[in-house]
PDB file of C-alpha atoms and ligand atoms in Angstrom:
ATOM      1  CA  UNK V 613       0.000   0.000   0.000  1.00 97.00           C
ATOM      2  CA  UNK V 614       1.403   3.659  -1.078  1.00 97.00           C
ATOM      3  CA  UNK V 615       1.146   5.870   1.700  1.00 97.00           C
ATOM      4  CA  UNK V 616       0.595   9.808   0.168  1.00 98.00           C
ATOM      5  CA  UNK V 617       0.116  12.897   1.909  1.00 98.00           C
ATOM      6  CA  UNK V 618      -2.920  15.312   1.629  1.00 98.00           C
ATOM      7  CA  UNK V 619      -1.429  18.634   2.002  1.00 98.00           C
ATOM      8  CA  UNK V 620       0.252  21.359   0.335  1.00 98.00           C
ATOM      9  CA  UNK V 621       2.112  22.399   3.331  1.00 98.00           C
ATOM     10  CA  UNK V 622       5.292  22.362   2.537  1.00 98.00           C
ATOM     11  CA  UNK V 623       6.463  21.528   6.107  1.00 98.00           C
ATOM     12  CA  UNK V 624       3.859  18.719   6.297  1.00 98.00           C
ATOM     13  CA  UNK V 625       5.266  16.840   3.433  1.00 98.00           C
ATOM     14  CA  UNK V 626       8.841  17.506   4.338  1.00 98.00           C
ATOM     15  CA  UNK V 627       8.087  15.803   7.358  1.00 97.00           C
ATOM     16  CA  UNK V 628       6.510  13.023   6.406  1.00 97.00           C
ATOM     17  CA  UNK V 629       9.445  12.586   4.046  1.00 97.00           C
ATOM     18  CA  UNK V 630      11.838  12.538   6.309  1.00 97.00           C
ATOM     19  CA  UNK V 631      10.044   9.737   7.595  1.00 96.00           C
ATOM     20  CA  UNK V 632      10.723   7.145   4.618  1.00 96.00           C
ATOM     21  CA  UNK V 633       7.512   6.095   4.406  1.00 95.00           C
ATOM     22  CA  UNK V 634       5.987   8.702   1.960  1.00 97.00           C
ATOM     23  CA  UNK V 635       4.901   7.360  -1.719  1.00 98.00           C
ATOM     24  CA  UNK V 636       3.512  10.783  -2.899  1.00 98.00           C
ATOM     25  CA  UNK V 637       1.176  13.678  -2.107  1.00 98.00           C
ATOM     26  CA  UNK V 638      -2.265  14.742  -3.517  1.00 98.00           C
ATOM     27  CA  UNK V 639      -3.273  18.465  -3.328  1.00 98.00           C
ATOM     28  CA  UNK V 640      -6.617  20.273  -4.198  1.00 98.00           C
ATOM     29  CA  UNK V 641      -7.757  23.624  -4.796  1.00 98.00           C
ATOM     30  CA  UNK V 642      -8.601  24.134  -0.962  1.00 98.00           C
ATOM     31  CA  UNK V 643      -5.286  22.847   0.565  1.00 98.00           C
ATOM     32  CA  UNK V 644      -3.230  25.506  -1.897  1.00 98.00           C
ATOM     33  CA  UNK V 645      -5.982  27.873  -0.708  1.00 97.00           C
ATOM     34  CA  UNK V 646      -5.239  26.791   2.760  1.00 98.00           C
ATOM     35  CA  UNK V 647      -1.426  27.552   2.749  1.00 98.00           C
ATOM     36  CA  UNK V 648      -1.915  31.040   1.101  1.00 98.00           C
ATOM     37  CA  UNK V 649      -0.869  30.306  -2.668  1.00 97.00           C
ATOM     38  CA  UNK V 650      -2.388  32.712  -5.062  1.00 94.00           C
ATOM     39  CA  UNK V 651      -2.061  33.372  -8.605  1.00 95.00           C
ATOM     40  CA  UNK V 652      -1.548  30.879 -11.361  1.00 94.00           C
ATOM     41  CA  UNK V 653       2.589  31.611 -11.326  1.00 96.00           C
ATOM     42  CA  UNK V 654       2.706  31.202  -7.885  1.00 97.00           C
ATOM     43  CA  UNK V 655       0.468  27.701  -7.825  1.00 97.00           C
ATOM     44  CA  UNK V 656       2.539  26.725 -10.665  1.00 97.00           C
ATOM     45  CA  UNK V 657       6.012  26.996  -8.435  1.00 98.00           C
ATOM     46  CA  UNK V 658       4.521  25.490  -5.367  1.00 98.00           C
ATOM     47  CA  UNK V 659       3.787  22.087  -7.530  1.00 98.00           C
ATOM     48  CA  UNK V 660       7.774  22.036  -8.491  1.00 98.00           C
ATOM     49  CA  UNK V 661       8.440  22.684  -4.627  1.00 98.00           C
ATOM     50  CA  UNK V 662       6.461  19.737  -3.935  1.00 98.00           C
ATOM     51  CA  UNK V 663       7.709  17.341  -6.532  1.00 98.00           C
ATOM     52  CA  UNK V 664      11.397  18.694  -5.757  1.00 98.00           C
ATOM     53  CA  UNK V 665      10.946  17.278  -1.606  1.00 98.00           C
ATOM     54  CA  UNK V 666       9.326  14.115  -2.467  1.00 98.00           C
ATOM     55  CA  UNK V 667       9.894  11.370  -4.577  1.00 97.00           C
ATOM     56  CA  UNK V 668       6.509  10.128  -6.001  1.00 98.00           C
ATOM     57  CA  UNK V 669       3.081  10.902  -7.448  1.00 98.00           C
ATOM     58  CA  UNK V 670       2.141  14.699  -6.847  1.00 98.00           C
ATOM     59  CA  UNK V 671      -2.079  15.281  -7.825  1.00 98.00           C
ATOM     60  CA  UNK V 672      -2.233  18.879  -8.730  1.00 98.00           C
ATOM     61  CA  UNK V 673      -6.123  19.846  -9.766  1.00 98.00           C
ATOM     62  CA  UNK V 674      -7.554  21.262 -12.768  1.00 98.00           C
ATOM     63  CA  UNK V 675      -9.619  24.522 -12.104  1.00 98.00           C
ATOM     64  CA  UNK V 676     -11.419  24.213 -15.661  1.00 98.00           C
ATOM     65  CA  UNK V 677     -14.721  21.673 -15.213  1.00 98.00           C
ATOM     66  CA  UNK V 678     -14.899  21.542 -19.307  1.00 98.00           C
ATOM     67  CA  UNK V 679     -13.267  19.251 -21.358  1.00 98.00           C
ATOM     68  CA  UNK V 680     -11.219  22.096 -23.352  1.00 98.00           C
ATOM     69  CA  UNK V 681     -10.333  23.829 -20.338  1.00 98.00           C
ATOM     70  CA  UNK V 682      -9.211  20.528 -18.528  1.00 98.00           C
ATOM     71  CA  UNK V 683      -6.912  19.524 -21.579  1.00 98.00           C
ATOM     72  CA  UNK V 684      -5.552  22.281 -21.623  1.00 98.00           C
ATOM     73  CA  UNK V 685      -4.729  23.286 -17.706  1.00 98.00           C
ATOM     74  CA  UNK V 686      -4.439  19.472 -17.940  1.00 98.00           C
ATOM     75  CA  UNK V 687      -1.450  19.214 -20.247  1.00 98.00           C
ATOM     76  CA  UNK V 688       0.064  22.377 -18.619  1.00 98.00           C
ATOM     77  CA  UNK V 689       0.311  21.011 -15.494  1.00 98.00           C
ATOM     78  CA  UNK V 690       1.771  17.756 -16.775  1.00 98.00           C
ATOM     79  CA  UNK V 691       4.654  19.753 -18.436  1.00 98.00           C
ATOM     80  CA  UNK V 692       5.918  20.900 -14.922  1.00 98.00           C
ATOM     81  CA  UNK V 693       7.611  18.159 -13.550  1.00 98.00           C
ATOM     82  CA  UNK V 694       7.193  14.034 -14.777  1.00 98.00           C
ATOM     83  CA  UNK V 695       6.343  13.769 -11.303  1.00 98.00           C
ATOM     84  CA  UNK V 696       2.684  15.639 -12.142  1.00 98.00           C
ATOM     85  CA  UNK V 697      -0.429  13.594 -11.770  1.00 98.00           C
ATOM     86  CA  UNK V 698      -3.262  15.437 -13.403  1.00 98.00           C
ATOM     87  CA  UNK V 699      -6.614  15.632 -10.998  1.00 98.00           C
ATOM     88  CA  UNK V 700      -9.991  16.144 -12.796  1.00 98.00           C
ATOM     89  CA  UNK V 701     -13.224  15.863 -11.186  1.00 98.00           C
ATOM     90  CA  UNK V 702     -15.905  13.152 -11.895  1.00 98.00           C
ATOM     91  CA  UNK V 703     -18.279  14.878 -14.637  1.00 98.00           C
ATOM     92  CA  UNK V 704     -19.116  13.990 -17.675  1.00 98.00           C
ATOM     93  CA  UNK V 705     -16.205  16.347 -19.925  1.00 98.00           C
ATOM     94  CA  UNK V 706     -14.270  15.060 -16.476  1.00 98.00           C
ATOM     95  CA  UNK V 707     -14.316  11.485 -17.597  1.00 98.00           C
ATOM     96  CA  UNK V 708     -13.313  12.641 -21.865  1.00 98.00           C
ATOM     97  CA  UNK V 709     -10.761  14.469 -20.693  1.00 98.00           C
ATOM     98  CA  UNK V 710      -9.481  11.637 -18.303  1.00 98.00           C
ATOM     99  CA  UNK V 711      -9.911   9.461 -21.672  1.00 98.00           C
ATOM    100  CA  UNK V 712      -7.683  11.885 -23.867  1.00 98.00           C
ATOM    101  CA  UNK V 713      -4.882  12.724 -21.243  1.00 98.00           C
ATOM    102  CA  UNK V 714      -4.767   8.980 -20.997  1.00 98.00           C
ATOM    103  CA  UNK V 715      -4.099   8.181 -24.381  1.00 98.00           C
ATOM    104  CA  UNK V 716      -1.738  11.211 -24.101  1.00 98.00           C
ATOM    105  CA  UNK V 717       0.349   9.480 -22.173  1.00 98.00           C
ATOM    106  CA  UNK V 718      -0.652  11.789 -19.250  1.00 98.00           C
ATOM    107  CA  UNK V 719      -1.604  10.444 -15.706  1.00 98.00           C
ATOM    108  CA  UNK V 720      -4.647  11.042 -14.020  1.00 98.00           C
ATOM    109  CA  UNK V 721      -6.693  11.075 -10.492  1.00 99.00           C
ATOM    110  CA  UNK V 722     -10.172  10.943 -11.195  1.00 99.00           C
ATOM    111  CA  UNK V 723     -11.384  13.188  -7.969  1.00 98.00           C
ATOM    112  CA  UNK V 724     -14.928  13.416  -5.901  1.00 98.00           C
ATOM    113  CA  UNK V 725     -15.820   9.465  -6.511  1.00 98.00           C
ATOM    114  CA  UNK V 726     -18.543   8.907  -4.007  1.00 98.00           C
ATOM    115  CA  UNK V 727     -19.662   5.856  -5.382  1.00 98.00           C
ATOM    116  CA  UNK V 728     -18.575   2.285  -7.257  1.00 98.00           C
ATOM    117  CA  UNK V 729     -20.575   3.750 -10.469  1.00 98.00           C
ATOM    118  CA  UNK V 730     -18.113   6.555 -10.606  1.00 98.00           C
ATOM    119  CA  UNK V 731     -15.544   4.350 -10.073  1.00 98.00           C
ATOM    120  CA  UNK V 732     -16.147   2.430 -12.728  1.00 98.00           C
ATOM    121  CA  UNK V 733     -16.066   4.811 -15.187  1.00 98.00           C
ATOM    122  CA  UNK V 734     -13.636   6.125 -14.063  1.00 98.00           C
ATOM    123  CA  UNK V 735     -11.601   3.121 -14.315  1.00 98.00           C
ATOM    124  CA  UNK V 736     -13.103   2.344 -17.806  1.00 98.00           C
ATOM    125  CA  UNK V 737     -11.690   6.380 -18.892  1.00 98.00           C
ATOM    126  CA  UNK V 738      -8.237   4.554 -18.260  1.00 98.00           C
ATOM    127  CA  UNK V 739      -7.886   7.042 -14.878  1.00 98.00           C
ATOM    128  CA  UNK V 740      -4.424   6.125 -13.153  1.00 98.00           C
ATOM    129  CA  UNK V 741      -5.677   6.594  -9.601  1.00 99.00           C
ATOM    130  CA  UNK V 742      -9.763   6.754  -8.606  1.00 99.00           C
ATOM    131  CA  UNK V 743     -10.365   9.012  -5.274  1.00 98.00           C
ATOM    132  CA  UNK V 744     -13.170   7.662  -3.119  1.00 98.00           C
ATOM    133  CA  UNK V 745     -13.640  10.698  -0.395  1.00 98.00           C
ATOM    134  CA  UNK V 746     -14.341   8.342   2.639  1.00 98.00           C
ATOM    135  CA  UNK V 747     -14.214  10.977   5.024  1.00 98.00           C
ATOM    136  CA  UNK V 748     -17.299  12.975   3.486  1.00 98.00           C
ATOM    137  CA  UNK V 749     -19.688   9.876   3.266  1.00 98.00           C
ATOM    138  CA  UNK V 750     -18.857   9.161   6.800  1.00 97.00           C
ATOM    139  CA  UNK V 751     -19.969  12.720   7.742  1.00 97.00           C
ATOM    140  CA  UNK V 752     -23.175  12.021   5.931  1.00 98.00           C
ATOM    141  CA  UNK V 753     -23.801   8.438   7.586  1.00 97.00           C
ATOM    142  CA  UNK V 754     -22.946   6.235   4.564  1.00 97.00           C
ATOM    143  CA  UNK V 755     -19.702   3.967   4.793  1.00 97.00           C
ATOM    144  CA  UNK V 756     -16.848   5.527   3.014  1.00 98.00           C
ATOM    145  CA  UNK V 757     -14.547   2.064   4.176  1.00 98.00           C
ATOM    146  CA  UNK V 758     -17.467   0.182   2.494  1.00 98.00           C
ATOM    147  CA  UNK V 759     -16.954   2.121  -0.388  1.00 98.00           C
ATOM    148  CA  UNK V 760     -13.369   0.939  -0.599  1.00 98.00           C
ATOM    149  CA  UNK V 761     -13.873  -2.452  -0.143  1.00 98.00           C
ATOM    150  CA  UNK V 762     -16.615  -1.990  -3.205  1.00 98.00           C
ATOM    151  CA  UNK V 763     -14.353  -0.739  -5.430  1.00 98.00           C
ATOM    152  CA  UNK V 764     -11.434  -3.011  -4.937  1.00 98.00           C
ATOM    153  CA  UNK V 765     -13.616  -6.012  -5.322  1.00 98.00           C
ATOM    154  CA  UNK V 766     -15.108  -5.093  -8.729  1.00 98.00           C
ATOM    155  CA  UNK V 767     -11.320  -3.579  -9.555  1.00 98.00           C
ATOM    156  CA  UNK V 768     -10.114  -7.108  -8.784  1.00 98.00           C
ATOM    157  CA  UNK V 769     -12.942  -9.036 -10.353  1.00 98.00           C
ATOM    158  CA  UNK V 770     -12.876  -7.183 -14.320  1.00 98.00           C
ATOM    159  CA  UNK V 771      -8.685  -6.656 -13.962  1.00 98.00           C
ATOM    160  CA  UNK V 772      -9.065  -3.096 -13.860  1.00 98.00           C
ATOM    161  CA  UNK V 773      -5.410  -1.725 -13.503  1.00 98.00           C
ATOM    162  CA  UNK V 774      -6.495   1.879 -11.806  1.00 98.00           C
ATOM    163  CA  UNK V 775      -5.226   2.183  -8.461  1.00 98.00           C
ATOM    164  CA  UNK V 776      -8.013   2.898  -5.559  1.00 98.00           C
ATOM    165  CA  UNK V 777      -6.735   5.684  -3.645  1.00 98.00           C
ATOM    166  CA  UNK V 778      -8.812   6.142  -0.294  1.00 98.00           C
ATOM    167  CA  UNK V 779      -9.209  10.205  -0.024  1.00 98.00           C
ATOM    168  CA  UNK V 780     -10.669  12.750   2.865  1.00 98.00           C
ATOM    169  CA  UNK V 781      -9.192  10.323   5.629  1.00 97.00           C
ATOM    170  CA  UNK V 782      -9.376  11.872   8.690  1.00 95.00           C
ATOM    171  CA  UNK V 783      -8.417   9.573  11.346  1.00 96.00           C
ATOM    172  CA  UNK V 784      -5.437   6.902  12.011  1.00 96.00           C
ATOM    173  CA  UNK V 785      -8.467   4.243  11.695  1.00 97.00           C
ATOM    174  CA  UNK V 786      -9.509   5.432   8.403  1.00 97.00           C
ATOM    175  CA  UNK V 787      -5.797   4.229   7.757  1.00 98.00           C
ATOM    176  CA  UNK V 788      -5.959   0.849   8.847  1.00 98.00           C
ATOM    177  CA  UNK V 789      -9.173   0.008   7.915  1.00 98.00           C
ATOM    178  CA  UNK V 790      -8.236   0.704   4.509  1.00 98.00           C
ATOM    179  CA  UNK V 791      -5.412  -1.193   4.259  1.00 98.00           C
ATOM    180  CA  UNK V 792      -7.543  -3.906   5.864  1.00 98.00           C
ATOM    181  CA  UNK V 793     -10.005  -2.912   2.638  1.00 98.00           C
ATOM    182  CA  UNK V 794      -7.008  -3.484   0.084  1.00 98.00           C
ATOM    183  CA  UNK V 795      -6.714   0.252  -0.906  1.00 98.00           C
ATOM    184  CA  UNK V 796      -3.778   0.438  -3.156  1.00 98.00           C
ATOM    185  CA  UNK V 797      -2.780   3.951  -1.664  1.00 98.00           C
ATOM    186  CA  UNK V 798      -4.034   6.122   1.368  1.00 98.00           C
ATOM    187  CA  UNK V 799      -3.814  10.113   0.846  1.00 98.00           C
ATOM    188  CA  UNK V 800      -3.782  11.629   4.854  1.00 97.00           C
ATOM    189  CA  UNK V 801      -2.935  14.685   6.078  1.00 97.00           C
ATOM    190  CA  UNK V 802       0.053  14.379   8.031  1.00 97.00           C
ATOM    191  CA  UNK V 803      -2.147  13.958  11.737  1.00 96.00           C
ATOM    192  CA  UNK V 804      -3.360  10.791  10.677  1.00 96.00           C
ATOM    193  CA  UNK V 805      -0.102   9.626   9.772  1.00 94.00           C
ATOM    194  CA  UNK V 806       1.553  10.368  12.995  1.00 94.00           C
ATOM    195  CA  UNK V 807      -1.342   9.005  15.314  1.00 95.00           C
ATOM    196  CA  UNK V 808       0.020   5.124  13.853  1.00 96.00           C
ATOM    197  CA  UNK V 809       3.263   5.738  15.824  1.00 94.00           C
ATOM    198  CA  UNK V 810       1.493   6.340  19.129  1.00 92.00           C
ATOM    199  CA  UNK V 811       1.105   3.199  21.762  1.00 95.00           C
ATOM    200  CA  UNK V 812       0.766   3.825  25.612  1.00 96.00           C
ATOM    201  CA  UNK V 813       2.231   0.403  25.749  1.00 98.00           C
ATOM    202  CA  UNK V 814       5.097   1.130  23.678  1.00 97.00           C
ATOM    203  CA  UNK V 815       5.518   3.932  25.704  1.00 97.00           C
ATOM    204  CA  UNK V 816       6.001   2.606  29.469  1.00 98.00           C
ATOM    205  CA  UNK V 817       7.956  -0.452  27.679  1.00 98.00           C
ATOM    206  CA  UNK V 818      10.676   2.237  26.434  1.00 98.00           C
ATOM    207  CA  UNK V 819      10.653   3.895  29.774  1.00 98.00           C
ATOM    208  CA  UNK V 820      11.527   0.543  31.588  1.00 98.00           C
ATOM    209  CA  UNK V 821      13.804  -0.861  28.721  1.00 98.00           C
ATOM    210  CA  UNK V 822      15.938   2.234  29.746  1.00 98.00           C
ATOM    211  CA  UNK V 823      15.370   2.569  33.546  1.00 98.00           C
ATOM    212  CA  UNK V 824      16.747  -0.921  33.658  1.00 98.00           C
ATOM    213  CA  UNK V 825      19.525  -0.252  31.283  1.00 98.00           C
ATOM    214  CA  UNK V 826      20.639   2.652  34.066  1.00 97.00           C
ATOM    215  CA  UNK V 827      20.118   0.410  36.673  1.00 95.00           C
TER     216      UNK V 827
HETATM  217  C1  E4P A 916      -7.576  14.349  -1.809  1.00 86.90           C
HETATM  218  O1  E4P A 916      -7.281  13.941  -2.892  1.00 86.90           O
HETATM  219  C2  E4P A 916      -8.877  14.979  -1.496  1.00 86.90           C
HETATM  220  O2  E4P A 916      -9.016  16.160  -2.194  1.00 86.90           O
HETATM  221  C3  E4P A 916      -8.944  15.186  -0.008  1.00 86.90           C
HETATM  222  O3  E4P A 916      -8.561  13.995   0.637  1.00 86.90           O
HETATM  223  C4  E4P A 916     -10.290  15.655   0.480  1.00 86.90           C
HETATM  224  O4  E4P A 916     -10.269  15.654   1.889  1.00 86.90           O
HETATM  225  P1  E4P A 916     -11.380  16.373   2.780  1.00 86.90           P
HETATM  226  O5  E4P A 916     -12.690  15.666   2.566  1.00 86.90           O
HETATM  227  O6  E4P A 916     -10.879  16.229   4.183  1.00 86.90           O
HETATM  228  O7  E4P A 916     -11.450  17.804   2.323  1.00 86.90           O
END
């Protein structure tokens, strides 16, 4: 399982660099928002920064939600590093333009899957990664994990090769119970990511490994 982080901090991500375990990181409009980046020059720059600390899959959005527009910002964004993953929403000129970058050569993140339809169409447009937001059907009482598990299962059952990326995780146990689902990636901020390393057990076990040691 690839482990990405959701930020655009650029903090965050070193980080959870630093840490070995990162695979990638997946942005969206909101998270640039978030850390203050403004103006298409200046969005443009903080994508190299990214792909410059980490060594992986970076999902920068498209802005446009028609299919010219998205080919275009889509193509753009692809030219600024080979690390670029192009993210396009799940609409109709969404899924062409997921089609033609695809055939391009280009590699996409079909974004805002909320259910195993979506997925599949998204899978069928020849999308690198699908983004089921689990966190947002939780918040409206349906089963994002379900969702996962969906996904992977018909993924697995027709060969589909796109990679199920679990998005809008916002707990360590979102984590695991993806993994446990057979996500092929998890996209966290880095909270989430941290929260694994913590153990009260492993804890008092350190304390005592080195009281005796001093002994
Ligand atoms: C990542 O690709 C998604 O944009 C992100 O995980 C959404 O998370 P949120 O639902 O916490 O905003």
């Amino acid at each position: 399982m690839k482990f990405f982080i959701d930020t655009a901090n650029l903090d965050h991500i070193r980080e959870a660099n630093d840490l070995g375990i990162l695979d990638g990181v997946t942005t969206n409009p909101s998270l640039m928002a978030k850390e203050g980046i403004k103006g298409q020059e200046n969005i443009l720059k903080h994508y190299v920064d990214i792909c410059n600390i980490v060594d992986g899959d970076v999902s920068a959005e498209v802005i446009a939600t028609d299919f010219e527009g998205m080919i275009k910002e889509g193509e753009a964004l692809a030219e600024l590093h080979p690390q670029i993953v192009v993210k396009i929403p799940m609409i109709k000129d969404g899924i062409k333009a997921i089609r033609y970058l695809t055939d391009k050569g280009i590699k996409t993140n079909c974004t805002l899957v909320f259910s195993a339809g979506q997925a599949i169409l998204a899978a069928k447009a020849g999308a690198t990664y699908v983004s089921p937001f689990i966190g947002r059907l939780d918040d409206i009482s349906f089963d994002g994990v379900e969702l996962i598990e969906q996904i992977v299962n018909i993924y697995n059952l027709h060969g589909f090769p796109t990679e199920v990326l679990a998005a809008s995780i916002r707990n360590s146990m979102h984590i695991i119970k993806c993994a446990e689902a057979g996500a092929d990636v998890v996209t966290c901020p880095l909270e989430p990511i941290m929260g694994l390393l913590s153990h009260p057990l492993t804890d008092s076990g350190l304390a005592k490994f080195l009281a005796d040691h001093n002994k």
